[in-house]
Short mmCIF file of C-alpha atoms in Angstrom, two decimals:
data_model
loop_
_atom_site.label_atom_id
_atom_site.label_comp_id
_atom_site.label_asym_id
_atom_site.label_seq_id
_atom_site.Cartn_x
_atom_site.Cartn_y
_atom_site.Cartn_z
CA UNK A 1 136.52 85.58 124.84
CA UNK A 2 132.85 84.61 124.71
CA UNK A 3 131.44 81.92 126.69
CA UNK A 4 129.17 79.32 125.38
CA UNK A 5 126.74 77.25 126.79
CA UNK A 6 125.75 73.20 125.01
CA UNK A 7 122.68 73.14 124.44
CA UNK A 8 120.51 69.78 123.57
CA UNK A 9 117.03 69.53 121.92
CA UNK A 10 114.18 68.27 123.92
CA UNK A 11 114.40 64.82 121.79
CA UNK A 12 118.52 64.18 122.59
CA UNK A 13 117.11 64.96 126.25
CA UNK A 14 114.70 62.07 125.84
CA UNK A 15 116.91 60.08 124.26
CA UNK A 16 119.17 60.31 127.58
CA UNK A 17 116.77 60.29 130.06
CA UNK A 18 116.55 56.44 129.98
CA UNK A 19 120.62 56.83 131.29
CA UNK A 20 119.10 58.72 134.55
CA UNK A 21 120.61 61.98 134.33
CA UNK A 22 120.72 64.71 136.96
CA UNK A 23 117.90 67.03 136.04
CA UNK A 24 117.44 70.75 137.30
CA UNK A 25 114.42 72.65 136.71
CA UNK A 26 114.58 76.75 137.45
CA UNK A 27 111.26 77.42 136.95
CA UNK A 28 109.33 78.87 140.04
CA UNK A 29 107.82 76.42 142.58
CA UNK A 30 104.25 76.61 141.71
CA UNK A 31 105.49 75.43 137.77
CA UNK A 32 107.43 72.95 138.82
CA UNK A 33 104.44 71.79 140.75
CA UNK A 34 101.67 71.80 138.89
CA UNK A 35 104.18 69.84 136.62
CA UNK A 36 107.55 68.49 135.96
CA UNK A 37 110.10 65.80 134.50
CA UNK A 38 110.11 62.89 136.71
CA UNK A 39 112.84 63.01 139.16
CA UNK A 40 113.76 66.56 138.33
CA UNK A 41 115.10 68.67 141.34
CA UNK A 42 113.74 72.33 141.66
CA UNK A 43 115.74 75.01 142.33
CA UNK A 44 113.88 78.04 140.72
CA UNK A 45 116.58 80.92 139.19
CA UNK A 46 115.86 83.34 141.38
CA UNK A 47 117.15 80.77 144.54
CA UNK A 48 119.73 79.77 142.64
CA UNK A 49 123.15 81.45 144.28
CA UNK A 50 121.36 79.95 147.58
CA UNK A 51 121.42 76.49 146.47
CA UNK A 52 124.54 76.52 144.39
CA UNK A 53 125.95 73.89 146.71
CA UNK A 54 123.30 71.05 145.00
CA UNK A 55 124.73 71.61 141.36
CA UNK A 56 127.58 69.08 141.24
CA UNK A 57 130.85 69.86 139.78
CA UNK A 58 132.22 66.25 139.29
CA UNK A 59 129.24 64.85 137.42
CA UNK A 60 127.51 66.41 134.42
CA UNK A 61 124.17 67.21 134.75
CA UNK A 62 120.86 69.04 132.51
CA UNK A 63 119.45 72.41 133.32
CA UNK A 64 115.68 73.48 132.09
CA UNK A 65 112.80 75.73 132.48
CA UNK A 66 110.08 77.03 130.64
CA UNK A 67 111.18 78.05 127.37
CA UNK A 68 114.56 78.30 127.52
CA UNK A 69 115.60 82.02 128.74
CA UNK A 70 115.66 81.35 132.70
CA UNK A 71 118.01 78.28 131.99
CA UNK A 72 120.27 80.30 130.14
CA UNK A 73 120.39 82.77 132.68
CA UNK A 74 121.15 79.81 135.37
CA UNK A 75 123.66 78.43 132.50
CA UNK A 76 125.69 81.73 132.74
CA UNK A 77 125.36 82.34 136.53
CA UNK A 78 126.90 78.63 136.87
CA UNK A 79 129.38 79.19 134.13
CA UNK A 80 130.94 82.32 135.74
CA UNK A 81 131.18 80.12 139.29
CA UNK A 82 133.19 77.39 138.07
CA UNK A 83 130.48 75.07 136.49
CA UNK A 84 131.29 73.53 133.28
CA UNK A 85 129.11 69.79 132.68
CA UNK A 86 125.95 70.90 131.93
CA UNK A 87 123.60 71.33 129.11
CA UNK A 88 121.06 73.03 128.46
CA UNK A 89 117.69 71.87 126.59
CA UNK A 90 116.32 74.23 123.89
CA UNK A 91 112.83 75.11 124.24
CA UNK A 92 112.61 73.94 128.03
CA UNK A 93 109.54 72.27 129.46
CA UNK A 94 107.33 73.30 126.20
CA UNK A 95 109.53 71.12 123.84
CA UNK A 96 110.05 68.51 126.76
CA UNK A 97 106.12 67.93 127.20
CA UNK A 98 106.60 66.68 122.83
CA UNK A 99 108.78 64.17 123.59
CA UNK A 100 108.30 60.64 125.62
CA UNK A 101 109.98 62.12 128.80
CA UNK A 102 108.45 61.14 131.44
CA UNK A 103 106.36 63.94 133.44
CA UNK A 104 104.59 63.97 136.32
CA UNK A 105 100.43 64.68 136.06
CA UNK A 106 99.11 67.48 135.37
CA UNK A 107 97.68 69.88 138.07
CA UNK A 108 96.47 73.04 137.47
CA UNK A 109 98.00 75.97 139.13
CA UNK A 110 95.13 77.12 140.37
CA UNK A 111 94.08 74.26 142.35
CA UNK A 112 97.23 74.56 143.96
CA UNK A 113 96.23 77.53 145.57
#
């Protein structure tokens, strides 16, 4: 039996993000802060079996990152603990910034240092 994952495109995200869905971004911290989806919460894949406590199982929410390969490794570490309403968007934060999402200014990384 093979496990899938739902995935949604970066303009169905947008299209829901007016609802106020529960957003979780796994890229690193400096990404996340040099920009991210307003009201996104960051809990970067390689914390994630620390933090597994702050992914709800009784509401759905959306998982990003970059591109799309870290969320789908998040995706499949949540599926094989029990999660099952999520989705994930294809083509992470580089098809998000297309869209009208709403994203918080952006700082470059190195400033940040």
């Amino acid at each position: 039996e093979v496990d899938t994952v739902n995935r949604i495109s970066a303009d169905t995200f947008a299209s829901k993000y007016d609802s106020k869905p529960l957003v979780f971004d796994v890229r690193k911290k400096s990404e996340f802060d040099s920009e991210h989806v307003v009201n996104a919460i960051n809990i970067p894949l390689n914390e994630i079996n620390n933090h597994l406590a702050e992914f709800p199982k009784d509401k759905p929410f959306i998982l990003h990152c970059a591109g799309g390969y870290r969320s789908m490794i998040a995706a499949s570490i949540l599926k094989s603990r029990g999660w099952e309403d999520f989705v994930d968007v294809e083509g992470g934060m580089s098809a998000i910034l297309k869209t009208s999402v709403p994203k918080t200014e952006y700082v470059c990384p190195t400033t940040l240092l």
